[in-house]
Amino acid sequence: MNGDPKIEMRDVAKAFGTNEVLRGVNLTIHSGESVAIIGGSGTGKSVTLKCILGLLQPDRGEILVDGVDVTRMGGRELEKQRAKFGMLFQGGALFDSLPVWRNVTFGITQGRARDAARMRKVAAENLERVGLDSKILNLRPSELSGGMQKRVALARAIAPRPEIIFFDEPTTGLDPIRADVINDLIVSLVEDLGVTALTITHDMASARKIAHRVAMLYEGRIIWHGPRDRLYDSGNPYVDQFVQGRADGPIR
Amino acid sequence: MTRLIAALFGFFAAIGRVPIGLFAAIGRVAIFAWRTISRGLAPPYYPGRFLEQLASIGWFSLPVVGMTAIFTGAALAQQVYTGGSRFNAQSTVPAIVTFGMVRELGPVLVGLMVAGRVASAMAAEIGTMRVTEQLDAMETLRTDPFRYLIAPRLFAAVLALPAMVLIADSIGLFGGYMLSIGKLGFNPSNYLHTTRQFLEMDDVVMSLVKAAVFGFFIALLGCYNGYATQGGAAGVGRSTTDAVVSTFILILLSDLLITVMVFT
Ligand SMILES: Nc1ncnc2c1ncn2[C@@H]1O[C@H](COP(=O)(O)OP(=O)(O)OP(=O)(O)O)[C@@H](O)[C@H]1O
Ligand SMILES: [Mg+2]
């Protein structure tokens, strides 16, 4: 962590029709930092990531990446900006018409079929990092289990070696051992390669392991953020109820 | 009284919304078309995708197109013969089969058959990619869906349709010829002679121009409806239906416009 702000969200708001999802999100992520976002289902965690990636246009506010506002970007400029990012989508979002190896290397080849032998090797290496065997290189995504799809999607996100990686629920749907392999991978990306990571998770054990800092999204705003050690004594009744998984409390 | 005025107002507002909605939709499709063409003409190019689409639009549609053409050509010959015999005009069979097939039925039938096969498939495929976030994923992997998915489909369709119409025209004429010789008792060399006499280069060119226009609409509306899909499996179903229906309407409408403009 060297302290420069990598991503700054300032008063970001996004509504879909009358559904006000984000109502003024303020969040700063420093270079080399790993931040976890927690929050209830449907509070706009995935929408937050999509706004930063320029997949959704916020209605208000600015999002600075390395000091440049990305919300007004388009075309080539945005495409160049995206070279910094890797994204693991919540549902995997693998290309179901392409075999596993072309999925994993898609961010490198930009979809062109070239250098097949080298690309298969690159794919195999990245699959190994997420704990998958190279036997599946030629399979289609539909021939994989849900957990395997998630890990192939993770391999695809990290393969181009981006400096910022977003993980949308990386351990959901994995068994506890596989989940910990992914936790270790995220930790090593951050600690060894200096990646800036932003992870959405419902898995508190995972959040405490991978993140330096945890932020909680509630009713369209970040209502609390603090170091991971404070997660269980935040002094915030909303966070307490959420991390302890209680049905009664201020969150209905 | 105020209730009546309010009701009337609502009624006219509802009627007014139809053309406004239509113009808005046309505007969106036009912007989509412009984006596809301008981005598709700039690198990076995807020749592999283009060839793939050429095969799936052209080659794999050939059986159904060939069958449609041969049956229609033969049926047309029979109809002209039966209808013409009422005023002793049976001899017009080769001329009318040629006009009918080349000017009208060849392009329209191919257009409709391929629309049913291809516009629906494009809408379903791209729509599924939309609802499963594959299009978002593609963008974050710095690949433009307009260049990678949509432009190859559009360019392939504009190129494939004329080739298929040329084939369909020929097969249709052949169908008419076979029935006329086999069943209606025409003399083969006379029939061929008349056909050649009425087969005008201009008509063939118009036939191909129509085909290219239809190909453009098929891919454009297939892709547009897929790209604009919202809301899960039901949304994909809606997009597929919309793609086919809107393509059919546009094919028939543009055929009428071109025909009226050129053949008067
Ligand atoms: N493209 C969209 N169009 C309309 N509404 C959307 C769209 N994307 C998200 N929403 C709405 O925004 C809200 C937040 O969605 P989001 O996917 O960000 O939730 P989330 O916090 O990631 O939840 P989960 O933990 O269940 O993944 C939801 O109410 C959803 O219906
Ligand atoms: Mg989500």
Tab-separated table of N, CA and C and ligand atoms in Angstrom, chain A residues 16 19 21 39-48 50 56 90 168-169 200 202 217, ligand 1:
chain	number	residue	atom	x	y	z
A	16	PHE	N	-32.673	3.482	-11.032
A	16	PHE	CA	-33.316	2.835	-12.180
A	16	PHE	C	-34.789	3.182	-12.084
A	19	ASN	N	-36.476	3.481	-8.656
A	19	ASN	CA	-35.689	2.703	-7.701
A	19	ASN	C	-34.325	3.364	-7.486
A	21	VAL	N	-31.076	3.382	-6.223
A	21	VAL	CA	-30.190	2.351	-5.698
A	21	VAL	C	-29.024	2.981	-4.932
A	39	GLY	N	-22.988	-5.836	2.537
A	39	GLY	CA	-24.291	-5.182	2.498
A	39	GLY	C	-25.344	-6.162	2.009
A	40	GLY	N	-26.596	-5.847	2.327
A	40	GLY	CA	-27.681	-6.762	2.014
A	40	GLY	C	-27.869	-6.970	0.521
A	41	SER	N	-28.622	-8.004	0.192
A	41	SER	CA	-28.939	-8.285	-1.206
A	41	SER	C	-29.713	-7.117	-1.799
A	42	GLY	N	-29.324	-6.712	-2.995
A	42	GLY	CA	-30.067	-5.678	-3.699
A	42	GLY	C	-29.783	-4.273	-3.215
A	43	THR	N	-28.705	-4.073	-2.427
A	43	THR	CA	-28.404	-2.720	-1.961
A	43	THR	C	-27.556	-1.956	-2.963
A	44	GLY	N	-27.132	-2.610	-4.044
A	44	GLY	CA	-26.414	-1.870	-5.087
A	44	GLY	C	-24.916	-2.096	-5.094
A	45	LYS	N	-24.478	-3.210	-4.540
A	45	LYS	CA	-23.036	-3.488	-4.529
A	45	LYS	C	-22.528	-3.738	-5.953
A	46	SER	N	-23.239	-4.582	-6.682
A	46	SER	CA	-22.820	-4.846	-8.063
A	46	SER	C	-22.940	-3.593	-8.926
A	47	VAL	N	-24.000	-2.814	-8.677
A	47	VAL	CA	-24.184	-1.567	-9.431
A	47	VAL	C	-23.001	-0.632	-9.195
A	48	THR	N	-22.491	-0.598	-7.954
A	48	THR	CA	-21.329	0.242	-7.647
A	48	THR	C	-20.142	-0.128	-8.535
A	50	LYS	N	-20.194	-1.676	-11.381
A	50	LYS	CA	-20.461	-1.377	-12.796
A	50	LYS	C	-20.341	0.110	-13.093
A	56	LEU	N	-22.249	1.248	-16.319
A	56	LEU	CA	-23.443	2.021	-15.999
A	56	LEU	C	-23.010	3.464	-15.793
A	90	GLN	N	-20.549	-11.517	-10.917
A	90	GLN	CA	-21.237	-12.346	-9.926
A	90	GLN	C	-21.686	-13.672	-10.530
A	168	ASP	N	-16.759	-9.875	-7.590
A	168	ASP	CA	-18.147	-9.844	-7.134
A	168	ASP	C	-18.503	-11.233	-6.606
A	169	GLU	N	-18.469	-11.357	-5.312
A	169	GLU	CA	-18.756	-12.615	-4.616
A	169	GLU	C	-17.894	-13.771	-5.125
A	200	ILE	N	-16.697	-7.781	-3.306
A	200	ILE	CA	-18.020	-7.843	-2.691
A	200	ILE	C	-18.169	-9.220	-2.091
A	202	HIS	N	-20.427	-11.826	0.933
A	202	HIS	CA	-21.351	-12.077	2.037
A	202	HIS	C	-20.684	-12.987	3.059
A	217	LEU	N	-22.406	-1.049	2.739
A	217	LEU	CA	-23.345	-0.279	1.931
A	217	LEU	C	-24.753	-0.536	2.468
C	1	LIG	N1	-29.645	-2.994	-15.280
C	1	LIG	C1	-30.545	-2.775	-14.300
C	1	LIG	N2	-31.761	-2.278	-14.602
C	1	LIG	C2	-32.653	-2.031	-13.627
C	1	LIG	N3	-32.442	-2.245	-12.330
C	1	LIG	C3	-31.252	-2.748	-11.967
C	1	LIG	C4	-30.244	-3.039	-12.933
C	1	LIG	N4	-29.156	-3.517	-12.276
C	1	LIG	C5	-29.483	-3.536	-10.976
C	1	LIG	N5	-30.736	-3.066	-10.769
C	1	LIG	C6	-31.407	-2.900	-9.468
C	1	LIG	O1	-30.495	-2.300	-8.600
C	1	LIG	C7	-30.603	-2.857	-7.307
C	1	LIG	C8	-29.228	-3.274	-6.823
C	1	LIG	O2	-28.745	-4.343	-7.627
C	1	LIG	P1	-27.319	-4.990	-7.388
C	1	LIG	O3	-27.161	-6.051	-8.406
C	1	LIG	O4	-26.285	-3.944	-7.327
C	1	LIG	O5	-27.482	-5.643	-5.948
C	1	LIG	P2	-26.363	-6.308	-5.061
C	1	LIG	O6	-26.113	-5.393	-3.919
C	1	LIG	O7	-25.205	-6.692	-5.894
C	1	LIG	O8	-27.128	-7.573	-4.510
C	1	LIG	P3	-26.651	-9.106	-4.380
C	1	LIG	O9	-25.894	-9.203	-3.110
C	1	LIG	O10	-27.930	-9.862	-4.301
C	1	LIG	O11	-25.832	-9.413	-5.578
C	1	LIG	C9	-31.609	-3.968	-7.394
C	1	LIG	O12	-32.815	-3.500	-6.844
C	1	LIG	C10	-31.762	-4.217	-8.861
C	1	LIG	O13	-33.089	-4.549	-9.134
